[in-house]
mmCIF file with all atom_site columns, C-alpha atoms in Angstrom:
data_model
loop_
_atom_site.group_PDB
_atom_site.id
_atom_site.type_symbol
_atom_site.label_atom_id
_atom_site.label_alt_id
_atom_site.label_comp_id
_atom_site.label_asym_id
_atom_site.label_entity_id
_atom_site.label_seq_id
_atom_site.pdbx_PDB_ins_code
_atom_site.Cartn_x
_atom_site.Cartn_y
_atom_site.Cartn_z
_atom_site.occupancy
_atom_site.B_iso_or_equiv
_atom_site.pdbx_formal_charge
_atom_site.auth_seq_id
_atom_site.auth_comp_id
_atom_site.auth_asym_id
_atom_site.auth_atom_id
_atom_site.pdbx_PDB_model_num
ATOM 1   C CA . UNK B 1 1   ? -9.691  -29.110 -1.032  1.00 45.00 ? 7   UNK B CA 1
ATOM 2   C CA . UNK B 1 2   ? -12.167 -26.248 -1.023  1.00 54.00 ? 8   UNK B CA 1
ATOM 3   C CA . UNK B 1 3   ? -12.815 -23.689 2.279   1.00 51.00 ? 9   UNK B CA 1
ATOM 4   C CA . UNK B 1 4   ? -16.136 -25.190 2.259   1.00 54.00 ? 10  UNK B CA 1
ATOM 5   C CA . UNK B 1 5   ? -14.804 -28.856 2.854   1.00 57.00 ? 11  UNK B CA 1
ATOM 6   C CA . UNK B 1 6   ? -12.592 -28.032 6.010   1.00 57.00 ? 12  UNK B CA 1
ATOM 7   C CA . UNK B 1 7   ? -9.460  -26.022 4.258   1.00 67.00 ? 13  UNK B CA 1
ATOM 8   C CA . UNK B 1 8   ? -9.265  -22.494 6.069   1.00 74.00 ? 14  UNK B CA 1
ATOM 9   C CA . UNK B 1 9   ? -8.138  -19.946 3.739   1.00 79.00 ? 15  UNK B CA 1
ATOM 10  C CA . UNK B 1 10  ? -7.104  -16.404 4.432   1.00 87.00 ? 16  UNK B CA 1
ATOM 11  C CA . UNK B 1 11  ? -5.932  -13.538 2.032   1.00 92.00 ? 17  UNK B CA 1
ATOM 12  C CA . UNK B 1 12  ? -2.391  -11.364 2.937   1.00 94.00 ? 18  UNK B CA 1
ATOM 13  C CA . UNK B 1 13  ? -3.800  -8.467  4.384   1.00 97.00 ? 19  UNK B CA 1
ATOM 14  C CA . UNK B 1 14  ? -2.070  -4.943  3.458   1.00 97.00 ? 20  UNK B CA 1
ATOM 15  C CA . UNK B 1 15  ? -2.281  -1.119  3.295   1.00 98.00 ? 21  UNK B CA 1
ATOM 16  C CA . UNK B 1 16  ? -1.025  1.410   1.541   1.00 98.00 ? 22  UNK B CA 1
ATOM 17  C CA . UNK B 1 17  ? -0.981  5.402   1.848   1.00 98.00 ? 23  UNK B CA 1
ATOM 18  C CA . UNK B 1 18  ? -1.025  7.784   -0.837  1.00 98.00 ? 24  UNK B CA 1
ATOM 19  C CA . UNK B 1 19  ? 1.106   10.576  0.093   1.00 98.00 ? 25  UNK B CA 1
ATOM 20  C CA . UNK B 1 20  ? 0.229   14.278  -1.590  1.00 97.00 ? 26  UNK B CA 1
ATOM 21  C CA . UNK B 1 21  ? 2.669   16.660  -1.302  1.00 97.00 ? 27  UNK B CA 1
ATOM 22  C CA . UNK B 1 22  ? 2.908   19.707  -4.054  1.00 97.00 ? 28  UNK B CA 1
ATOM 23  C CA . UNK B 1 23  ? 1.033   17.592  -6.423  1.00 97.00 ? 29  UNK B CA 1
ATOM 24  C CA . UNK B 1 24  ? 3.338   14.766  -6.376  1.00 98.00 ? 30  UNK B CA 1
ATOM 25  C CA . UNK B 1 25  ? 2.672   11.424  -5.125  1.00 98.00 ? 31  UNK B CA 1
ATOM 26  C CA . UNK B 1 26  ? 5.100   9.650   -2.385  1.00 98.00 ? 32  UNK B CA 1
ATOM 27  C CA . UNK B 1 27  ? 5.891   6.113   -3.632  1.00 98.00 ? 33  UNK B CA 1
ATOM 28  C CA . UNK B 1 28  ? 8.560   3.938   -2.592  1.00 98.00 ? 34  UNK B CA 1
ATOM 29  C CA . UNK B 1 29  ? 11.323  1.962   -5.259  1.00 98.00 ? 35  UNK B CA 1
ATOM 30  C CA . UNK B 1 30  ? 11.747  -1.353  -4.227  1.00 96.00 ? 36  UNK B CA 1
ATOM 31  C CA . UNK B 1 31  ? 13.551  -4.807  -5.286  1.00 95.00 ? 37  UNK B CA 1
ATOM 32  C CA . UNK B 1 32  ? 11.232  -7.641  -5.291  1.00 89.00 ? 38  UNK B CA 1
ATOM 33  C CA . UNK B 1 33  ? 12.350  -11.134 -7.039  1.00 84.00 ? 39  UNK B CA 1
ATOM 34  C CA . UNK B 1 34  ? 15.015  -9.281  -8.061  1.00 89.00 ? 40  UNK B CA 1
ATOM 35  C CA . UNK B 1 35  ? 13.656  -6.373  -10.283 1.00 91.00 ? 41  UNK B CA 1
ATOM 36  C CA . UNK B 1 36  ? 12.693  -2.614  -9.269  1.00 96.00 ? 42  UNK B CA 1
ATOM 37  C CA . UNK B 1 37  ? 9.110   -1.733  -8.555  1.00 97.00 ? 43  UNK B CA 1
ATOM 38  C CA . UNK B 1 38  ? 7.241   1.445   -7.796  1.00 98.00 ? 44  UNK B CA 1
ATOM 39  C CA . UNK B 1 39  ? 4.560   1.116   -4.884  1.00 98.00 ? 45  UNK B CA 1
ATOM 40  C CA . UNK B 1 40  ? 2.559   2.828   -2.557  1.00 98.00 ? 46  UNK B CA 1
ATOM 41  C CA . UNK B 1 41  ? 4.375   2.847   0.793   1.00 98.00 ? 47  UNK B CA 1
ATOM 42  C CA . UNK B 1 42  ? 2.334   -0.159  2.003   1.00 98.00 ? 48  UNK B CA 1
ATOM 43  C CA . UNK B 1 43  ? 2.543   -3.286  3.766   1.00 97.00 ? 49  UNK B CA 1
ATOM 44  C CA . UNK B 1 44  ? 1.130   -6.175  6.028   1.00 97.00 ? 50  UNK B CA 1
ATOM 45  C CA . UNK B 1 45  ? -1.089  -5.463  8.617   1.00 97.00 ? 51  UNK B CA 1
ATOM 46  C CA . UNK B 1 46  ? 0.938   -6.923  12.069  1.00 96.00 ? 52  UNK B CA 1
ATOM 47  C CA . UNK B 1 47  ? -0.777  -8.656  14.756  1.00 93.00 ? 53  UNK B CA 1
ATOM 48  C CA . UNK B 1 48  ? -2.473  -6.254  17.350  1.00 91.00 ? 54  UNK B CA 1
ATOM 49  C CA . UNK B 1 49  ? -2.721  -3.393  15.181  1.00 95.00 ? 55  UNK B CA 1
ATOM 50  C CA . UNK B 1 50  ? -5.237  -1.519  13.374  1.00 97.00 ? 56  UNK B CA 1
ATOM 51  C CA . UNK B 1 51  ? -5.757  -0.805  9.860   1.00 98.00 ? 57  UNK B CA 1
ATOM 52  C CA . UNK B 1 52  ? -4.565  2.899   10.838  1.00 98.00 ? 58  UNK B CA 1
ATOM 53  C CA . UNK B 1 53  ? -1.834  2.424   12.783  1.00 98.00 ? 59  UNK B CA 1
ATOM 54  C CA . UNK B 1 54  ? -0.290  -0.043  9.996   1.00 98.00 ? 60  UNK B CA 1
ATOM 55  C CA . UNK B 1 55  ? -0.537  2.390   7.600   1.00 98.00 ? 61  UNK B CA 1
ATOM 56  C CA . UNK B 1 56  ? 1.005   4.888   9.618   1.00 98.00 ? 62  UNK B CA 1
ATOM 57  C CA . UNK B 1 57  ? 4.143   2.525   10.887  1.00 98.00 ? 63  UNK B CA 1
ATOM 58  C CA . UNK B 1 58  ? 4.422   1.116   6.880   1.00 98.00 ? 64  UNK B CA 1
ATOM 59  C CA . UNK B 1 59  ? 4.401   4.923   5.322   1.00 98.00 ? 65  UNK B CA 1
ATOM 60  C CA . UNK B 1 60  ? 7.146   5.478   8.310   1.00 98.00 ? 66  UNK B CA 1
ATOM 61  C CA . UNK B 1 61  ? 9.481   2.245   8.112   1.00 98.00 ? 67  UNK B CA 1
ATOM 62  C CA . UNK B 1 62  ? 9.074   2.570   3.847   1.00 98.00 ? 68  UNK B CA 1
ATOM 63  C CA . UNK B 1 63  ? 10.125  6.406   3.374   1.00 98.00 ? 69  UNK B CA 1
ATOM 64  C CA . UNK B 1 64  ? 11.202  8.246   6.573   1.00 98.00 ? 70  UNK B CA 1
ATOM 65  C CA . UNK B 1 65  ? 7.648   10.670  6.644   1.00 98.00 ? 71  UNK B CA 1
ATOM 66  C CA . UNK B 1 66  ? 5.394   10.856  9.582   1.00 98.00 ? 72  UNK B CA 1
ATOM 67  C CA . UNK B 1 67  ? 1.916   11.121  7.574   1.00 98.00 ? 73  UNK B CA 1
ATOM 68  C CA . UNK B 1 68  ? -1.443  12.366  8.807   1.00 98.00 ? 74  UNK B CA 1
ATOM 69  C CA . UNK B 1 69  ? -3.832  10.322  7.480   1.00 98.00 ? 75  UNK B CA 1
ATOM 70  C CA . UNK B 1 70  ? -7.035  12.145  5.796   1.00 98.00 ? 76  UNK B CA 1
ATOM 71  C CA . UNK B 1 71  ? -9.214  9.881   4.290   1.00 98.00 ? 77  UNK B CA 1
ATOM 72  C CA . UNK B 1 72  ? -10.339 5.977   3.703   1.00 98.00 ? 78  UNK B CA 1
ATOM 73  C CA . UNK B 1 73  ? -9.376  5.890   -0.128  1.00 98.00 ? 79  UNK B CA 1
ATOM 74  C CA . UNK B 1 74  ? -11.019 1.979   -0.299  1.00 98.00 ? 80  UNK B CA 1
ATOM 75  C CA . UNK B 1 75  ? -10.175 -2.158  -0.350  1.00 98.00 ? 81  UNK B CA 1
ATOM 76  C CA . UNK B 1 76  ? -8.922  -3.756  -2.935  1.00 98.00 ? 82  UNK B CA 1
ATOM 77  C CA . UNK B 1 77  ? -8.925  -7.572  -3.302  1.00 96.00 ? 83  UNK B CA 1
ATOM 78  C CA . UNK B 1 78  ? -6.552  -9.105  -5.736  1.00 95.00 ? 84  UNK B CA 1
ATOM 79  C CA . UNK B 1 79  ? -4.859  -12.525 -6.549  1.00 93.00 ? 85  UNK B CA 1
ATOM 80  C CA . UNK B 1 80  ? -1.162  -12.488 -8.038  1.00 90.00 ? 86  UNK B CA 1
ATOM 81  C CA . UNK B 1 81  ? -0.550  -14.771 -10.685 1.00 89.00 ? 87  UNK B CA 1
ATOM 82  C CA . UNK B 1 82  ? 0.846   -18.068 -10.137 1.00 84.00 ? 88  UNK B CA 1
ATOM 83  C CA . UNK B 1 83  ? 4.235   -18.749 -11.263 1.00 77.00 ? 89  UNK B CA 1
ATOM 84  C CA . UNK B 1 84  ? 5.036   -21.440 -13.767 1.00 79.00 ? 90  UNK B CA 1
ATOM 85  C CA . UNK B 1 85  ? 6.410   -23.683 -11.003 1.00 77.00 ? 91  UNK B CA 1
ATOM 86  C CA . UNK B 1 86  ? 3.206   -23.568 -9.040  1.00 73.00 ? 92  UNK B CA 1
ATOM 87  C CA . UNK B 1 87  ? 4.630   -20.636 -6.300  1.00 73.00 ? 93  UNK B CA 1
ATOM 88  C CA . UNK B 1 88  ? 2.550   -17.535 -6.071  1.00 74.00 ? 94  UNK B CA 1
ATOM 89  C CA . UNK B 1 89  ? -0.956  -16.791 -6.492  1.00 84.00 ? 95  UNK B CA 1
ATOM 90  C CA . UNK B 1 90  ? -1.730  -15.491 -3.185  1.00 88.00 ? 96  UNK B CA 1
ATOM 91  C CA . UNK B 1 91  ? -4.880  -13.209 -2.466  1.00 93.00 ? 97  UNK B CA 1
ATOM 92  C CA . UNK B 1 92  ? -4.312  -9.976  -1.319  1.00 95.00 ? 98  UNK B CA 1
ATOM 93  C CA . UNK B 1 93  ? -7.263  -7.557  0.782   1.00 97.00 ? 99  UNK B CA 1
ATOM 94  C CA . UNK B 1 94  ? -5.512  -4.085  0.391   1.00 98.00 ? 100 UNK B CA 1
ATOM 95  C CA . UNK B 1 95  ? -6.826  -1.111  2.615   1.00 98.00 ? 101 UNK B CA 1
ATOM 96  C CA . UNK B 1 96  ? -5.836  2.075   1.141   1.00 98.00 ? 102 UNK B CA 1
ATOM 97  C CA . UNK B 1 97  ? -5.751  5.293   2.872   1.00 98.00 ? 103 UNK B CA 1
ATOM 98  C CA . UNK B 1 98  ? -5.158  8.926   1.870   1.00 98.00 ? 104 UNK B CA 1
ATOM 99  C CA . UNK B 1 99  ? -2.405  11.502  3.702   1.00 98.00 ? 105 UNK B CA 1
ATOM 100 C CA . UNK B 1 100 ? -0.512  14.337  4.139   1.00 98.00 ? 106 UNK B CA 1
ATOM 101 C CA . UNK B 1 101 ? 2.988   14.830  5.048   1.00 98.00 ? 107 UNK B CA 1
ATOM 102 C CA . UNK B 1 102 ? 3.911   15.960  8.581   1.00 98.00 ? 108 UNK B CA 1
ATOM 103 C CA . UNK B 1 103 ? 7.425   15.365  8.922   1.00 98.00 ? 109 UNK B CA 1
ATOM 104 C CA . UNK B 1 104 ? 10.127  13.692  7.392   1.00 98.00 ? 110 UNK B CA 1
ATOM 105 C CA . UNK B 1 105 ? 13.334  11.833  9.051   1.00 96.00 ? 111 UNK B CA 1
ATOM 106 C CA . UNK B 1 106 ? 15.947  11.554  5.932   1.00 94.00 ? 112 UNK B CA 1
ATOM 107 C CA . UNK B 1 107 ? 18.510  9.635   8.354   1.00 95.00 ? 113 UNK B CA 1
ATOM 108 C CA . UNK B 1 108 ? 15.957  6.984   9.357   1.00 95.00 ? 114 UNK B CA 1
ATOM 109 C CA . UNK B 1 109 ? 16.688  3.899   7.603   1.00 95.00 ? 115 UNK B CA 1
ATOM 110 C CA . UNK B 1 110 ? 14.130  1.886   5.410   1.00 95.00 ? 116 UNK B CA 1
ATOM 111 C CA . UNK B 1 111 ? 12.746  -1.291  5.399   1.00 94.00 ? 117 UNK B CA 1
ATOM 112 C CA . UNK B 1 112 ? 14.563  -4.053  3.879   1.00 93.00 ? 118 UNK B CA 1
ATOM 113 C CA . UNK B 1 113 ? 14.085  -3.768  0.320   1.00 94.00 ? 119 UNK B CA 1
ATOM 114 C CA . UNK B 1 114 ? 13.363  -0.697  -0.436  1.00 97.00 ? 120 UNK B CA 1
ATOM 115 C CA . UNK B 1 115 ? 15.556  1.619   -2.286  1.00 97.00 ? 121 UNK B CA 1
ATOM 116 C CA . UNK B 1 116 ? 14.723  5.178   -1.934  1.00 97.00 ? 122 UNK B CA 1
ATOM 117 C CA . UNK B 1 117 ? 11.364  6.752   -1.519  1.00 97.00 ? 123 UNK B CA 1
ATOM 118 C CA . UNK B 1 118 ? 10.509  9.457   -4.198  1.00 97.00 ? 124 UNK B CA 1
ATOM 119 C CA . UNK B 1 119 ? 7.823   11.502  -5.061  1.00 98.00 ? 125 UNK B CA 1
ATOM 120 C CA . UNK B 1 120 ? 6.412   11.205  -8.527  1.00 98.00 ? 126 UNK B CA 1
ATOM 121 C CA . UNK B 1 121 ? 3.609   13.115  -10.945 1.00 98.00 ? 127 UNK B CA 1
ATOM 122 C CA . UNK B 1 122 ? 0.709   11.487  -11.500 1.00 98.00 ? 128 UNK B CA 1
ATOM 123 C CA . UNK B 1 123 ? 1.652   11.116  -14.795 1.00 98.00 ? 129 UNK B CA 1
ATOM 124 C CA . UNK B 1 124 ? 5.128   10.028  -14.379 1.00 98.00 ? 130 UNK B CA 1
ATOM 125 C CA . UNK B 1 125 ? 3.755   7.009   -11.762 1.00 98.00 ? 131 UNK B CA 1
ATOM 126 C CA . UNK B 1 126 ? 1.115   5.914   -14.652 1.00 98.00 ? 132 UNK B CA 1
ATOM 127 C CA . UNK B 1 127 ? 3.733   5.814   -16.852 1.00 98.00 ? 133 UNK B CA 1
ATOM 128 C CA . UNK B 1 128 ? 5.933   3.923   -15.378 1.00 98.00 ? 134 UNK B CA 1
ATOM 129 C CA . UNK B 1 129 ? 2.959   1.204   -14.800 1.00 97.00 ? 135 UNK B CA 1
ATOM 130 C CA . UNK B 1 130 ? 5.478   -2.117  -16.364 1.00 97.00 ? 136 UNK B CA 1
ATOM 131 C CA . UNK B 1 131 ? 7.202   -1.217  -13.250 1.00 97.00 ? 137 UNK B CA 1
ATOM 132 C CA . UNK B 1 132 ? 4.133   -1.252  -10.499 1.00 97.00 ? 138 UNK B CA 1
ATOM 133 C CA . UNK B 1 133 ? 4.814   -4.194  -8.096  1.00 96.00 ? 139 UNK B CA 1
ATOM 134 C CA . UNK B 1 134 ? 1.131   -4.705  -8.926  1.00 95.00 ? 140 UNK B CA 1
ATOM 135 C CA . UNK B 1 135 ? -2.049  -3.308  -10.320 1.00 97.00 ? 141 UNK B CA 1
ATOM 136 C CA . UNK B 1 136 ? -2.688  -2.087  -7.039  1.00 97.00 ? 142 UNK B CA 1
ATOM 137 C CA . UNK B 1 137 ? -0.533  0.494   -7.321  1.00 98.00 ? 143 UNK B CA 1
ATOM 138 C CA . UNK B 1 138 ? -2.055  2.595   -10.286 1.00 98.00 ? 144 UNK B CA 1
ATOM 139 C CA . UNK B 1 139 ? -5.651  1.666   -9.293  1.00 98.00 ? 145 UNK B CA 1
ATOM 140 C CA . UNK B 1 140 ? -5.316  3.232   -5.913  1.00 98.00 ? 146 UNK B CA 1
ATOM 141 C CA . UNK B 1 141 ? -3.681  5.807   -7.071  1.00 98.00 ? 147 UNK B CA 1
ATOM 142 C CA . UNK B 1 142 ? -6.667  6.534   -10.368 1.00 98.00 ? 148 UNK B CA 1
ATOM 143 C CA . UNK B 1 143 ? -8.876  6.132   -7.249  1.00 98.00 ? 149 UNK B CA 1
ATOM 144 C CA . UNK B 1 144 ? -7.481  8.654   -5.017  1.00 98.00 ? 150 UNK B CA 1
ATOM 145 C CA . UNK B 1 145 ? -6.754  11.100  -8.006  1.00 98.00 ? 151 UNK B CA 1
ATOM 146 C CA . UNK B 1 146 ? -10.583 10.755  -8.829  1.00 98.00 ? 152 UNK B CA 1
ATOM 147 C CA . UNK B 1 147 ? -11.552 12.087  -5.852  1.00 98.00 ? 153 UNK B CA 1
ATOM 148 C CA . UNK B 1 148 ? -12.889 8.907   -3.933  1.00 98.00 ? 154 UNK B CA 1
ATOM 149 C CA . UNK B 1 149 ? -12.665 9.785   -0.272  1.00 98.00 ? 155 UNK B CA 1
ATOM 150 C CA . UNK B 1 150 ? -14.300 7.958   2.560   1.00 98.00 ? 156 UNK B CA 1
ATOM 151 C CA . UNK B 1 151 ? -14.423 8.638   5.998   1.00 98.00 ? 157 UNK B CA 1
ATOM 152 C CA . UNK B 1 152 ? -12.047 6.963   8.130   1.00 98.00 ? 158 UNK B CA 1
ATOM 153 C CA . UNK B 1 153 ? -15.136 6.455   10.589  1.00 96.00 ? 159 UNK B CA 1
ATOM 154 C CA . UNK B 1 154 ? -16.148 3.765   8.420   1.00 96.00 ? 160 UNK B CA 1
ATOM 155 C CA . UNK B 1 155 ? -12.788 1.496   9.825   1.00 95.00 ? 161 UNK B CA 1
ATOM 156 C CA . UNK B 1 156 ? -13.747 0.500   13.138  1.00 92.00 ? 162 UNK B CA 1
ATOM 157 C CA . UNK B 1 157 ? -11.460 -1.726  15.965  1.00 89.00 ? 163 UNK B CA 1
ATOM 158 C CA . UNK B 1 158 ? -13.109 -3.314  18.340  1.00 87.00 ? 164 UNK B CA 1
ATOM 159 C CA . UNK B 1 159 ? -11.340 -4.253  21.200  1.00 74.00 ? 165 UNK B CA 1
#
């Protein structure tokens, strides 16, 4: 059944930070379906809460680091593949944002899932791209490394 013929259909929506400190990038290690991925510290945007404040609570609850956030890096819209038994494919809308570090909490706990938080080179993060949780991860990042800023005016909540 198609959206057009009465099916309502709605993508997972997400953000993601990237985190600059001394030239390295913050990224989170993380076990999903059983393997270890790299990512963004990102995550679902929660009912009642902006774009902004999601990305602030997800960079938190993934790596212990109060960010600042700087800049609207862009939106992303991708579908995961479907797994041979049918599972899968979902649609993603991914909101990325750049930041800087503020302050970091090493004896808050992380989010279920996630390993350690590390910072990684640019280079070391493309690298390692067999290992992004998605193709989100090193497209943001080419993004943000390229110098693509927006303002953060341009995300707007209305009440």
């Amino acid at each position: 059944m198609s959206y057009r013929q009465g099916r309502f259909w709605q993508p997972d929506v997400t953000v993601a930070t990237v985190v600059v400190r001394d030239g390295r990038l913050l990224c989170v290690e993380e076990r999903v379906g059983g393997a270890l991925v790299l990512n963004q510290p990102a995550g679902h945007l929660e009912p009642e809460e902006s774009l902004l404040q999601a990305a602030l609570r997800e960079t938190r609850e993934e790596t212990g680091w109060d960010v600042r956030l700087t800049a609207f890096v862009g939106a992303y819209q991708w579908r995961a593949p479907a797994a041979p038994d049918g599972s899968g494919g979902r649609h993603y809308l991914r909101f990325a944002f750049a930041a800087e570090p503020v302050a970091h909490d090493p004896a808050r706990p992380l989010d279920d899932g996630i390993v350690r938080a590390l910072w990684m080179t640019p280079e070391e993060l493309r690298q390692a791209q067999a290992r992004h949780r998605s193709p989100l991860v090193w497209q943001v990042a080419a993004d943000f490394l390229a110098g693509r800023r927006h303002s953060l005016d341009l995300l707007q909540q209305l009440a």
